[in-house]
Protein backbone atom coordinates (compact mmCIF):
# COMPACT_ATOMS: atom_id res chain seq x y z
CA UNK A 1 0.00 0.00 0.00
CA UNK A 2 1.27 3.48 -0.78
CA UNK A 3 2.05 5.53 2.32
CA UNK A 4 -0.50 8.18 3.20
CA UNK A 5 0.12 11.58 1.69
CA UNK A 6 0.86 14.53 3.97
CA UNK A 7 -1.87 17.00 3.03
CA UNK A 8 -0.90 20.66 3.01
CA UNK A 9 -2.36 22.71 5.87
CA UNK A 10 -3.98 25.14 3.41
CA UNK A 11 -6.04 22.35 1.91
CA UNK A 12 -6.96 21.00 5.33
CA UNK A 13 -8.18 24.34 6.66
CA UNK A 14 -9.99 25.04 3.38
CA UNK A 15 -11.81 21.70 3.54
CA UNK A 16 -12.97 21.97 7.11
CA UNK A 17 -13.91 25.63 6.87
CA UNK A 18 -15.93 24.80 3.73
CA UNK A 19 -17.65 22.02 5.71
CA UNK A 20 -18.54 24.34 8.58
CA UNK A 21 -19.62 27.10 6.20
CA UNK A 22 -21.84 24.59 4.41
CA UNK A 23 -23.45 23.44 7.66
CA UNK A 24 -24.20 27.02 8.67
CA UNK A 25 -25.53 27.88 5.20
CA UNK A 26 -27.76 24.78 5.10
CA UNK A 27 -29.21 25.45 8.55
CA UNK A 28 -29.88 29.13 7.78
CA UNK A 29 -31.54 28.43 4.44
CA UNK A 30 -33.71 25.73 5.98
CA UNK A 31 -34.87 28.09 8.72
CA UNK A 32 -35.57 30.68 6.04
CA UNK A 33 -37.57 28.36 3.77
CA UNK A 34 -39.66 26.65 6.44
CA UNK A 35 -42.13 29.50 7.19
CA UNK A 36 -42.42 30.27 3.47
CA UNK A 37 -43.51 26.71 2.81
CA UNK A 38 -45.99 26.78 5.71
CA UNK A 39 -47.48 29.97 4.27
CA UNK A 40 -47.83 28.41 0.83
CA UNK A 41 -49.55 25.40 2.34
CA UNK A 42 -52.06 27.66 4.07
CA UNK A 43 -52.86 29.51 0.84
CA UNK A 44 -53.17 26.22 -1.01
CA UNK A 45 -55.64 24.90 1.57
CA UNK A 46 -57.83 27.99 1.33
CA UNK A 47 -57.82 27.77 -2.46
CA UNK A 48 -58.66 24.08 -2.30
CA UNK A 49 -61.69 24.78 -0.12
CA UNK A 50 -62.92 27.32 -2.65
CA UNK A 51 -62.44 24.88 -5.50
CA UNK A 52 -64.21 22.07 -3.63
CA UNK A 53 -67.14 24.34 -2.85
CA UNK A 54 -67.39 25.41 -6.50
CA UNK A 55 -67.38 21.78 -7.57
CA UNK A 56 -70.08 20.96 -5.06
CA UNK A 57 -72.26 23.79 -6.34
CA UNK A 58 -71.67 22.79 -9.95
CA UNK A 59 -72.60 19.19 -9.13
CA UNK A 60 -75.79 20.25 -7.37
CA UNK A 61 -76.78 22.51 -10.24
CA UNK A 62 -76.15 19.70 -12.68
CA UNK A 63 -78.31 17.31 -10.69
CA UNK A 64 -81.02 19.98 -10.49
CA UNK A 65 -81.09 19.43 -6.74
CA UNK A 66 -80.58 22.82 -5.18
CA UNK A 67 -81.56 22.01 -1.57
CA UNK A 68 -79.04 24.42 -0.09
CA UNK A 69 -80.46 27.88 -0.77
CA UNK A 70 -77.31 29.79 0.13
CA UNK A 71 -74.43 28.28 -1.89
CA UNK A 72 -73.27 31.50 -3.56
CA UNK A 73 -72.96 33.27 -0.18
CA UNK A 74 -70.86 30.45 1.26
CA UNK A 75 -68.68 30.54 -1.83
CA UNK A 76 -68.22 34.28 -1.36
CA UNK A 77 -67.15 33.67 2.26
CA UNK A 78 -64.65 31.02 1.24
CA UNK A 79 -63.25 33.20 -1.52
CA UNK A 80 -62.93 36.04 0.93
CA UNK A 81 -61.03 33.69 3.28
CA UNK A 82 -58.75 32.76 0.40
CA UNK A 83 -58.01 36.42 -0.33
CA UNK A 84 -57.26 37.03 3.31
CA UNK A 85 -54.97 34.00 3.38
CA UNK A 86 -53.13 35.23 0.31
CA UNK A 87 -52.35 38.71 1.57
CA UNK A 88 -52.72 38.90 5.34
CA UNK A 89 -52.90 42.34 6.85
CA UNK A 90 -53.11 42.28 10.65
CA UNK A 91 -55.58 45.13 11.13
CA UNK A 92 -57.73 44.01 8.23
CA UNK A 93 -57.96 40.41 9.40
CA UNK A 94 -58.69 41.61 12.95
CA UNK A 95 -61.70 43.64 11.79
CA UNK A 96 -62.77 40.79 9.54
CA UNK A 97 -62.72 38.37 12.45
CA UNK A 98 -64.76 40.82 14.54
CA UNK A 99 -67.26 41.12 11.70
CA UNK A 100 -67.62 37.36 11.23
CA UNK A 101 -67.98 36.79 14.96
CA UNK A 102 -70.80 39.33 15.21
CA UNK A 103 -72.48 37.84 12.12
CA UNK A 104 -72.65 34.45 13.86
CA UNK A 105 -74.22 35.86 17.01
CA UNK A 106 -76.83 37.86 15.03
CA UNK A 107 -77.92 34.85 12.99
CA UNK A 108 -78.02 32.51 15.96
CA UNK B 1 -45.00 -16.34 3.26
CA UNK B 2 -44.35 -16.80 6.97
CA UNK B 3 -41.88 -19.61 6.26
CA UNK B 4 -39.96 -17.44 3.81
CA UNK B 5 -39.71 -14.69 6.43
CA UNK B 6 -38.50 -17.22 9.03
CA UNK B 7 -35.82 -18.51 6.70
CA UNK B 8 -34.66 -14.97 5.99
CA UNK B 9 -34.54 -14.13 9.69
CA UNK B 10 -32.50 -17.28 10.34
CA UNK B 11 -30.00 -16.23 7.68
CA UNK B 12 -29.46 -12.72 9.10
CA UNK B 13 -26.69 -13.58 11.64
CA UNK B 14 -24.62 -15.34 8.98
CA UNK B 15 -25.16 -12.40 6.59
CA UNK B 16 -24.04 -9.98 9.26
CA UNK B 17 -20.96 -12.11 9.93
CA UNK B 18 -20.11 -12.14 6.23
CA UNK B 19 -20.56 -8.35 6.03
CA UNK B 20 -18.25 -7.84 9.01
CA UNK B 21 -15.51 -10.09 7.62
CA UNK B 22 -15.78 -8.32 4.29
CA UNK B 23 -15.62 -4.81 5.61
CA UNK B 24 -13.00 -5.21 8.37
CA UNK B 25 -9.86 -5.04 6.18
CA UNK B 26 -11.37 -2.28 4.06
CA UNK B 27 -12.22 -0.25 7.14
CA UNK B 28 -8.67 -0.81 8.34
CA UNK B 29 -7.25 0.55 5.06
CA UNK B 30 -9.63 3.50 5.21
CA UNK B 31 -8.63 4.26 8.79
CA UNK B 32 -4.93 3.91 7.92
CA UNK B 33 -5.21 6.63 5.31
CA UNK B 34 -7.84 8.78 7.05
CA UNK B 35 -5.80 9.09 10.23
CA UNK B 36 -3.19 11.06 8.29
CA UNK B 37 -5.06 12.61 5.40
CA UNK B 38 -8.51 13.52 6.71
CA UNK B 39 -7.75 14.91 10.16
CA UNK B 40 -8.78 18.50 10.77
CA UNK B 41 -5.94 21.03 10.96
CA UNK B 42 -4.40 21.43 14.41
CA UNK B 43 -4.23 25.03 15.72
CA UNK B 44 -0.50 25.13 14.93
CA UNK B 45 -1.20 24.52 11.25
CA UNK B 46 -3.59 27.41 10.77
CA UNK B 47 -0.89 30.14 10.47
CA UNK B 48 0.85 27.95 7.89
CA UNK B 49 -2.43 27.74 6.00
CA UNK B 50 -2.77 31.54 6.04
CA UNK B 51 0.81 31.81 4.76
CA UNK B 52 0.04 29.33 2.00
CA UNK B 53 -3.03 31.30 0.98
CA UNK B 54 -1.12 34.58 0.83
CA UNK B 55 1.67 33.03 -1.26
CA UNK B 56 -1.02 31.69 -3.62
CA UNK B 57 -2.48 35.20 -3.99
CA UNK B 58 0.99 36.64 -4.60
CA UNK B 59 1.67 34.09 -7.31
CA UNK B 60 -1.61 35.08 -9.00
CA UNK B 61 -0.58 38.73 -8.85
CA UNK B 62 2.96 38.18 -10.13
CA UNK B 63 1.75 36.40 -13.25
CA UNK B 64 3.28 33.04 -12.53
CA UNK B 65 0.02 31.55 -13.75
CA UNK B 66 1.24 31.38 -17.32
CA UNK B 67 4.06 29.08 -16.30
CA UNK B 68 2.18 26.20 -14.66
CA UNK B 69 2.02 23.01 -16.63
CA UNK B 70 -1.38 21.75 -17.72
CA UNK B 71 -0.89 18.67 -15.57
CA UNK B 72 -0.35 20.82 -12.48
CA UNK B 73 -3.28 23.04 -13.38
CA UNK B 74 -5.61 20.05 -13.76
CA UNK B 75 -4.42 18.61 -10.46
CA UNK B 76 -5.00 21.89 -8.67
CA UNK B 77 -8.40 22.18 -10.30
CA UNK B 78 -9.37 18.74 -8.99
CA UNK B 79 -8.23 19.62 -5.49
CA UNK B 80 -10.22 22.86 -5.59
CA UNK B 81 -13.31 20.93 -6.76
CA UNK B 82 -12.91 18.51 -3.87
CA UNK B 83 -12.77 21.39 -1.38
CA UNK B 84 -15.94 22.84 -2.91
CA UNK B 85 -17.71 19.49 -2.57
CA UNK B 86 -17.09 19.55 1.19
CA UNK B 87 -19.24 22.70 1.24
CA UNK B 88 -22.15 20.78 -0.29
CA UNK B 89 -21.69 17.94 2.20
CA UNK B 90 -21.88 20.55 4.96
CA UNK B 91 -25.05 21.93 3.41
CA UNK B 92 -26.62 18.45 3.39
CA UNK B 93 -25.78 18.07 7.08
CA UNK B 94 -27.17 21.51 7.90
CA UNK B 95 -30.46 21.03 6.09
CA UNK B 96 -30.98 17.53 7.47
CA UNK B 97 -31.43 15.57 4.25
CA UNK B 98 -29.63 14.57 1.10
CA UNK B 99 -31.93 15.73 -1.66
CA UNK B 100 -33.84 18.96 -1.17
CA UNK B 101 -35.08 20.84 1.85
CA UNK B 102 -37.62 18.99 3.96
CA UNK B 103 -40.04 21.89 4.56
PDB file of C-alpha atoms in Angstrom:
ATOM      1  CA  UNK A   1       0.000   0.000   0.000  1.00  0.00           C
ATOM      2  CA  UNK A   2       1.268   3.476  -0.785  1.00  0.00           C
ATOM      3  CA  UNK A   3       2.054   5.529   2.318  1.00  0.00           C
ATOM      4  CA  UNK A   4      -0.504   8.175   3.203  1.00  0.00           C
ATOM      5  CA  UNK A   5       0.121  11.579   1.689  1.00  0.00           C
ATOM      6  CA  UNK A   6       0.860  14.529   3.965  1.00  0.00           C
ATOM      7  CA  UNK A   7      -1.875  16.996   3.027  1.00  0.00           C
ATOM      8  CA  UNK A   8      -0.902  20.663   3.008  1.00  0.00           C
ATOM      9  CA  UNK A   9      -2.364  22.713   5.868  1.00  0.00           C
ATOM     10  CA  UNK A  10      -3.978  25.138   3.413  1.00  0.00           C
ATOM     11  CA  UNK A  11      -6.041  22.349   1.907  1.00  0.00           C
ATOM     12  CA  UNK A  12      -6.963  20.995   5.325  1.00  0.00           C
ATOM     13  CA  UNK A  13      -8.183  24.337   6.658  1.00  0.00           C
ATOM     14  CA  UNK A  14      -9.985  25.040   3.382  1.00  0.00           C
ATOM     15  CA  UNK A  15     -11.811  21.696   3.543  1.00  0.00           C
ATOM     16  CA  UNK A  16     -12.967  21.969   7.113  1.00  0.00           C
ATOM     17  CA  UNK A  17     -13.907  25.634   6.866  1.00  0.00           C
ATOM     18  CA  UNK A  18     -15.926  24.805   3.735  1.00  0.00           C
ATOM     19  CA  UNK A  19     -17.650  22.024   5.706  1.00  0.00           C
ATOM     20  CA  UNK A  20     -18.538  24.335   8.585  1.00  0.00           C
ATOM     21  CA  UNK A  21     -19.622  27.098   6.196  1.00  0.00           C
ATOM     22  CA  UNK A  22     -21.840  24.590   4.412  1.00  0.00           C
ATOM     23  CA  UNK A  23     -23.455  23.438   7.662  1.00  0.00           C
ATOM     24  CA  UNK A  24     -24.204  27.023   8.673  1.00  0.00           C
ATOM     25  CA  UNK A  25     -25.530  27.875   5.196  1.00  0.00           C
ATOM     26  CA  UNK A  26     -27.759  24.784   5.100  1.00  0.00           C
ATOM     27  CA  UNK A  27     -29.206  25.448   8.547  1.00  0.00           C
ATOM     28  CA  UNK A  28     -29.884  29.128   7.781  1.00  0.00           C
ATOM     29  CA  UNK A  29     -31.542  28.431   4.441  1.00  0.00           C
ATOM     30  CA  UNK A  30     -33.709  25.734   5.979  1.00  0.00           C
ATOM     31  CA  UNK A  31     -34.873  28.094   8.715  1.00  0.00           C
ATOM     32  CA  UNK A  32     -35.567  30.683   6.042  1.00  0.00           C
ATOM     33  CA  UNK A  33     -37.565  28.363   3.775  1.00  0.00           C
ATOM     34  CA  UNK A  34     -39.663  26.648   6.440  1.00  0.00           C
ATOM     35  CA  UNK A  35     -42.126  29.504   7.191  1.00  0.00           C
ATOM     36  CA  UNK A  36     -42.417  30.275   3.471  1.00  0.00           C
ATOM     37  CA  UNK A  37     -43.513  26.707   2.809  1.00  0.00           C
ATOM     38  CA  UNK A  38     -45.992  26.784   5.706  1.00  0.00           C
ATOM     39  CA  UNK A  39     -47.478  29.973   4.271  1.00  0.00           C
ATOM     40  CA  UNK A  40     -47.828  28.407   0.834  1.00  0.00           C
ATOM     41  CA  UNK A  41     -49.547  25.395   2.339  1.00  0.00           C
ATOM     42  CA  UNK A  42     -52.057  27.665   4.072  1.00  0.00           C
ATOM     43  CA  UNK A  43     -52.858  29.513   0.839  1.00  0.00           C
ATOM     44  CA  UNK A  44     -53.167  26.223  -1.013  1.00  0.00           C
ATOM     45  CA  UNK A  45     -55.639  24.896   1.569  1.00  0.00           C
ATOM     46  CA  UNK A  46     -57.828  27.994   1.335  1.00  0.00           C
ATOM     47  CA  UNK A  47     -57.822  27.765  -2.464  1.00  0.00           C
ATOM     48  CA  UNK A  48     -58.658  24.083  -2.299  1.00  0.00           C
ATOM     49  CA  UNK A  49     -61.691  24.778  -0.125  1.00  0.00           C
ATOM     50  CA  UNK A  50     -62.923  27.320  -2.652  1.00  0.00           C
ATOM     51  CA  UNK A  51     -62.445  24.878  -5.500  1.00  0.00           C
ATOM     52  CA  UNK A  52     -64.215  22.071  -3.627  1.00  0.00           C
ATOM     53  CA  UNK A  53     -67.143  24.342  -2.848  1.00  0.00           C
ATOM     54  CA  UNK A  54     -67.390  25.410  -6.499  1.00  0.00           C
ATOM     55  CA  UNK A  55     -67.379  21.784  -7.566  1.00  0.00           C
ATOM     56  CA  UNK A  56     -70.079  20.961  -5.055  1.00  0.00           C
ATOM     57  CA  UNK A  57     -72.263  23.793  -6.339  1.00  0.00           C
ATOM     58  CA  UNK A  58     -71.671  22.794  -9.951  1.00  0.00           C
ATOM     59  CA  UNK A  59     -72.598  19.185  -9.130  1.00  0.00           C
ATOM     60  CA  UNK A  60     -75.793  20.255  -7.365  1.00  0.00           C
ATOM     61  CA  UNK A  61     -76.782  22.514 -10.236  1.00  0.00           C
ATOM     62  CA  UNK A  62     -76.154  19.695 -12.676  1.00  0.00           C
ATOM     63  CA  UNK A  63     -78.311  17.306 -10.693  1.00  0.00           C
ATOM     64  CA  UNK A  64     -81.020  19.984 -10.487  1.00  0.00           C
ATOM     65  CA  UNK A  65     -81.091  19.430  -6.740  1.00  0.00           C
ATOM     66  CA  UNK A  66     -80.579  22.822  -5.181  1.00  0.00           C
ATOM     67  CA  UNK A  67     -81.558  22.006  -1.572  1.00  0.00           C
ATOM     68  CA  UNK A  68     -79.042  24.421  -0.090  1.00  0.00           C
ATOM     69  CA  UNK A  69     -80.460  27.884  -0.769  1.00  0.00           C
ATOM     70  CA  UNK A  70     -77.310  29.794   0.134  1.00  0.00           C
ATOM     71  CA  UNK A  71     -74.430  28.275  -1.886  1.00  0.00           C
ATOM     72  CA  UNK A  72     -73.272  31.501  -3.561  1.00  0.00           C
ATOM     73  CA  UNK A  73     -72.958  33.265  -0.178  1.00  0.00           C
ATOM     74  CA  UNK A  74     -70.856  30.453   1.264  1.00  0.00           C
ATOM     75  CA  UNK A  75     -68.683  30.544  -1.832  1.00  0.00           C
ATOM     76  CA  UNK A  76     -68.215  34.279  -1.358  1.00  0.00           C
ATOM     77  CA  UNK A  77     -67.153  33.669   2.262  1.00  0.00           C
ATOM     78  CA  UNK A  78     -64.648  31.019   1.236  1.00  0.00           C
ATOM     79  CA  UNK A  79     -63.252  33.201  -1.524  1.00  0.00           C
ATOM     80  CA  UNK A  80     -62.931  36.036   0.934  1.00  0.00           C
ATOM     81  CA  UNK A  81     -61.032  33.686   3.275  1.00  0.00           C
ATOM     82  CA  UNK A  82     -58.752  32.758   0.402  1.00  0.00           C
ATOM     83  CA  UNK A  83     -58.012  36.415  -0.334  1.00  0.00           C
ATOM     84  CA  UNK A  84     -57.256  37.030   3.313  1.00  0.00           C
ATOM     85  CA  UNK A  85     -54.966  33.996   3.381  1.00  0.00           C
ATOM     86  CA  UNK A  86     -53.134  35.229   0.308  1.00  0.00           C
ATOM     87  CA  UNK A  87     -52.352  38.712   1.574  1.00  0.00           C
ATOM     88  CA  UNK A  88     -52.715  38.899   5.336  1.00  0.00           C
ATOM     89  CA  UNK A  89     -52.903  42.338   6.849  1.00  0.00           C
ATOM     90  CA  UNK A  90     -53.113  42.277  10.652  1.00  0.00           C
ATOM     91  CA  UNK A  91     -55.585  45.133  11.133  1.00  0.00           C
ATOM     92  CA  UNK A  92     -57.728  44.007   8.231  1.00  0.00           C
ATOM     93  CA  UNK A  93     -57.964  40.407   9.400  1.00  0.00           C
ATOM     94  CA  UNK A  94     -58.686  41.612  12.950  1.00  0.00           C
ATOM     95  CA  UNK A  95     -61.697  43.639  11.787  1.00  0.00           C
ATOM     96  CA  UNK A  96     -62.770  40.794   9.538  1.00  0.00           C
ATOM     97  CA  UNK A  97     -62.716  38.368  12.448  1.00  0.00           C
ATOM     98  CA  UNK A  98     -64.765  40.823  14.537  1.00  0.00           C
ATOM     99  CA  UNK A  99     -67.262  41.121  11.696  1.00  0.00           C
ATOM    100  CA  UNK A 100     -67.619  37.362  11.234  1.00  0.00           C
ATOM    101  CA  UNK A 101     -67.979  36.787  14.958  1.00  0.00           C
ATOM    102  CA  UNK A 102     -70.799  39.333  15.206  1.00  0.00           C
ATOM    103  CA  UNK A 103     -72.478  37.839  12.124  1.00  0.00           C
ATOM    104  CA  UNK A 104     -72.650  34.448  13.861  1.00  0.00           C
ATOM    105  CA  UNK A 105     -74.223  35.863  17.011  1.00  0.00           C
ATOM    106  CA  UNK A 106     -76.825  37.858  15.031  1.00  0.00           C
ATOM    107  CA  UNK A 107     -77.919  34.853  12.993  1.00  0.00           C
ATOM    108  CA  UNK A 108     -78.017  32.512  15.957  1.00  0.00           C
TER     109      UNK A 108
ATOM    110  CA  UNK B   1     -45.003 -16.345   3.263  1.00  0.00           C
ATOM    111  CA  UNK B   2     -44.352 -16.800   6.970  1.00  0.00           C
ATOM    112  CA  UNK B   3     -41.878 -19.612   6.259  1.00  0.00           C
ATOM    113  CA  UNK B   4     -39.962 -17.441   3.805  1.00  0.00           C
ATOM    114  CA  UNK B   5     -39.712 -14.687   6.433  1.00  0.00           C
ATOM    115  CA  UNK B   6     -38.505 -17.215   9.027  1.00  0.00           C
ATOM    116  CA  UNK B   7     -35.816 -18.509   6.697  1.00  0.00           C
ATOM    117  CA  UNK B   8     -34.663 -14.974   5.990  1.00  0.00           C
ATOM    118  CA  UNK B   9     -34.543 -14.133   9.694  1.00  0.00           C
ATOM    119  CA  UNK B  10     -32.497 -17.280  10.340  1.00  0.00           C
ATOM    120  CA  UNK B  11     -30.000 -16.231   7.680  1.00  0.00           C
ATOM    121  CA  UNK B  12     -29.464 -12.718   9.100  1.00  0.00           C
ATOM    122  CA  UNK B  13     -26.689 -13.580  11.638  1.00  0.00           C
ATOM    123  CA  UNK B  14     -24.618 -15.337   8.975  1.00  0.00           C
ATOM    124  CA  UNK B  15     -25.162 -12.402   6.588  1.00  0.00           C
ATOM    125  CA  UNK B  16     -24.038  -9.979   9.265  1.00  0.00           C
ATOM    126  CA  UNK B  17     -20.962 -12.106   9.933  1.00  0.00           C
ATOM    127  CA  UNK B  18     -20.113 -12.141   6.232  1.00  0.00           C
ATOM    128  CA  UNK B  19     -20.559  -8.350   6.033  1.00  0.00           C
ATOM    129  CA  UNK B  20     -18.249  -7.845   9.010  1.00  0.00           C
ATOM    130  CA  UNK B  21     -15.505 -10.091   7.624  1.00  0.00           C
ATOM    131  CA  UNK B  22     -15.777  -8.320   4.287  1.00  0.00           C
ATOM    132  CA  UNK B  23     -15.618  -4.811   5.611  1.00  0.00           C
ATOM    133  CA  UNK B  24     -13.000  -5.208   8.374  1.00  0.00           C
ATOM    134  CA  UNK B  25      -9.860  -5.040   6.183  1.00  0.00           C
ATOM    135  CA  UNK B  26     -11.374  -2.283   4.059  1.00  0.00           C
ATOM    136  CA  UNK B  27     -12.216  -0.250   7.137  1.00  0.00           C
ATOM    137  CA  UNK B  28      -8.670  -0.814   8.340  1.00  0.00           C
ATOM    138  CA  UNK B  29      -7.250   0.554   5.065  1.00  0.00           C
ATOM    139  CA  UNK B  30      -9.629   3.504   5.206  1.00  0.00           C
ATOM    140  CA  UNK B  31      -8.628   4.263   8.794  1.00  0.00           C
ATOM    141  CA  UNK B  32      -4.926   3.908   7.917  1.00  0.00           C
ATOM    142  CA  UNK B  33      -5.213   6.634   5.305  1.00  0.00           C
ATOM    143  CA  UNK B  34      -7.837   8.782   7.046  1.00  0.00           C
ATOM    144  CA  UNK B  35      -5.795   9.089  10.226  1.00  0.00           C
ATOM    145  CA  UNK B  36      -3.192  11.062   8.290  1.00  0.00           C
ATOM    146  CA  UNK B  37      -5.063  12.613   5.399  1.00  0.00           C
ATOM    147  CA  UNK B  38      -8.513  13.517   6.712  1.00  0.00           C
ATOM    148  CA  UNK B  39      -7.745  14.915  10.155  1.00  0.00           C
ATOM    149  CA  UNK B  40      -8.782  18.503  10.772  1.00  0.00           C
ATOM    150  CA  UNK B  41      -5.942  21.029  10.965  1.00  0.00           C
ATOM    151  CA  UNK B  42      -4.404  21.433  14.412  1.00  0.00           C
ATOM    152  CA  UNK B  43      -4.226  25.033  15.721  1.00  0.00           C
ATOM    153  CA  UNK B  44      -0.503  25.134  14.926  1.00  0.00           C
ATOM    154  CA  UNK B  45      -1.199  24.518  11.252  1.00  0.00           C
ATOM    155  CA  UNK B  46      -3.589  27.412  10.772  1.00  0.00           C
ATOM    156  CA  UNK B  47      -0.889  30.143  10.468  1.00  0.00           C
ATOM    157  CA  UNK B  48       0.846  27.948   7.894  1.00  0.00           C
ATOM    158  CA  UNK B  49      -2.430  27.737   6.000  1.00  0.00           C
ATOM    159  CA  UNK B  50      -2.766  31.537   6.035  1.00  0.00           C
ATOM    160  CA  UNK B  51       0.805  31.812   4.755  1.00  0.00           C
ATOM    161  CA  UNK B  52       0.036  29.330   1.999  1.00  0.00           C
ATOM    162  CA  UNK B  53      -3.035  31.301   0.976  1.00  0.00           C
ATOM    163  CA  UNK B  54      -1.121  34.585   0.832  1.00  0.00           C
ATOM    164  CA  UNK B  55       1.674  33.032  -1.261  1.00  0.00           C
ATOM    165  CA  UNK B  56      -1.019  31.695  -3.616  1.00  0.00           C
ATOM    166  CA  UNK B  57      -2.478  35.198  -3.990  1.00  0.00           C
ATOM    167  CA  UNK B  58       0.993  36.640  -4.604  1.00  0.00           C
ATOM    168  CA  UNK B  59       1.669  34.091  -7.314  1.00  0.00           C
ATOM    169  CA  UNK B  60      -1.615  35.083  -9.000  1.00  0.00           C
ATOM    170  CA  UNK B  61      -0.579  38.726  -8.854  1.00  0.00           C
ATOM    171  CA  UNK B  62       2.965  38.183 -10.129  1.00  0.00           C
ATOM    172  CA  UNK B  63       1.749  36.397 -13.249  1.00  0.00           C
ATOM    173  CA  UNK B  64       3.280  33.039 -12.526  1.00  0.00           C
ATOM    174  CA  UNK B  65       0.022  31.555 -13.752  1.00  0.00           C
ATOM    175  CA  UNK B  66       1.237  31.380 -17.319  1.00  0.00           C
ATOM    176  CA  UNK B  67       4.055  29.082 -16.298  1.00  0.00           C
ATOM    177  CA  UNK B  68       2.182  26.202 -14.655  1.00  0.00           C
ATOM    178  CA  UNK B  69       2.016  23.013 -16.631  1.00  0.00           C
ATOM    179  CA  UNK B  70      -1.384  21.755 -17.723  1.00  0.00           C
ATOM    180  CA  UNK B  71      -0.887  18.675 -15.567  1.00  0.00           C
ATOM    181  CA  UNK B  72      -0.353  20.825 -12.478  1.00  0.00           C
ATOM    182  CA  UNK B  73      -3.280  23.038 -13.378  1.00  0.00           C
ATOM    183  CA  UNK B  74      -5.605  20.045 -13.762  1.00  0.00           C
ATOM    184  CA  UNK B  75      -4.420  18.609 -10.462  1.00  0.00           C
ATOM    185  CA  UNK B  76      -4.997  21.894  -8.666  1.00  0.00           C
ATOM    186  CA  UNK B  77      -8.404  22.175 -10.300  1.00  0.00           C
ATOM    187  CA  UNK B  78      -9.374  18.737  -8.994  1.00  0.00           C
ATOM    188  CA  UNK B  79      -8.226  19.620  -5.489  1.00  0.00           C
ATOM    189  CA  UNK B  80     -10.225  22.864  -5.592  1.00  0.00           C
ATOM    190  CA  UNK B  81     -13.308  20.932  -6.763  1.00  0.00           C
ATOM    191  CA  UNK B  82     -12.906  18.513  -3.872  1.00  0.00           C
ATOM    192  CA  UNK B  83     -12.772  21.390  -1.381  1.00  0.00           C
ATOM    193  CA  UNK B  84     -15.945  22.843  -2.911  1.00  0.00           C
ATOM    194  CA  UNK B  85     -17.710  19.486  -2.571  1.00  0.00           C
ATOM    195  CA  UNK B  86     -17.090  19.547   1.187  1.00  0.00           C
ATOM    196  CA  UNK B  87     -19.239  22.696   1.238  1.00  0.00           C
ATOM    197  CA  UNK B  88     -22.147  20.781  -0.294  1.00  0.00           C
ATOM    198  CA  UNK B  89     -21.691  17.939   2.196  1.00  0.00           C
ATOM    199  CA  UNK B  90     -21.879  20.550   4.963  1.00  0.00           C
ATOM    200  CA  UNK B  91     -25.053  21.930   3.414  1.00  0.00           C
ATOM    201  CA  UNK B  92     -26.624  18.452   3.386  1.00  0.00           C
ATOM    202  CA  UNK B  93     -25.775  18.072   7.081  1.00  0.00           C
ATOM    203  CA  UNK B  94     -27.169  21.510   7.897  1.00  0.00           C
ATOM    204  CA  UNK B  95     -30.457  21.035   6.090  1.00  0.00           C
ATOM    205  CA  UNK B  96     -30.984  17.525   7.467  1.00  0.00           C
ATOM    206  CA  UNK B  97     -31.434  15.574   4.245  1.00  0.00           C
ATOM    207  CA  UNK B  98     -29.626  14.570   1.098  1.00  0.00           C
ATOM    208  CA  UNK B  99     -31.934  15.733  -1.655  1.00  0.00           C
ATOM    209  CA  UNK B 100     -33.838  18.961  -1.173  1.00  0.00           C
ATOM    210  CA  UNK B 101     -35.077  20.840   1.852  1.00  0.00           C
ATOM    211  CA  UNK B 102     -37.623  18.994   3.962  1.00  0.00           C
ATOM    212  CA  UNK B 103     -40.036  21.893   4.560  1.00  0.00           C
TER     213      UNK B 103
END
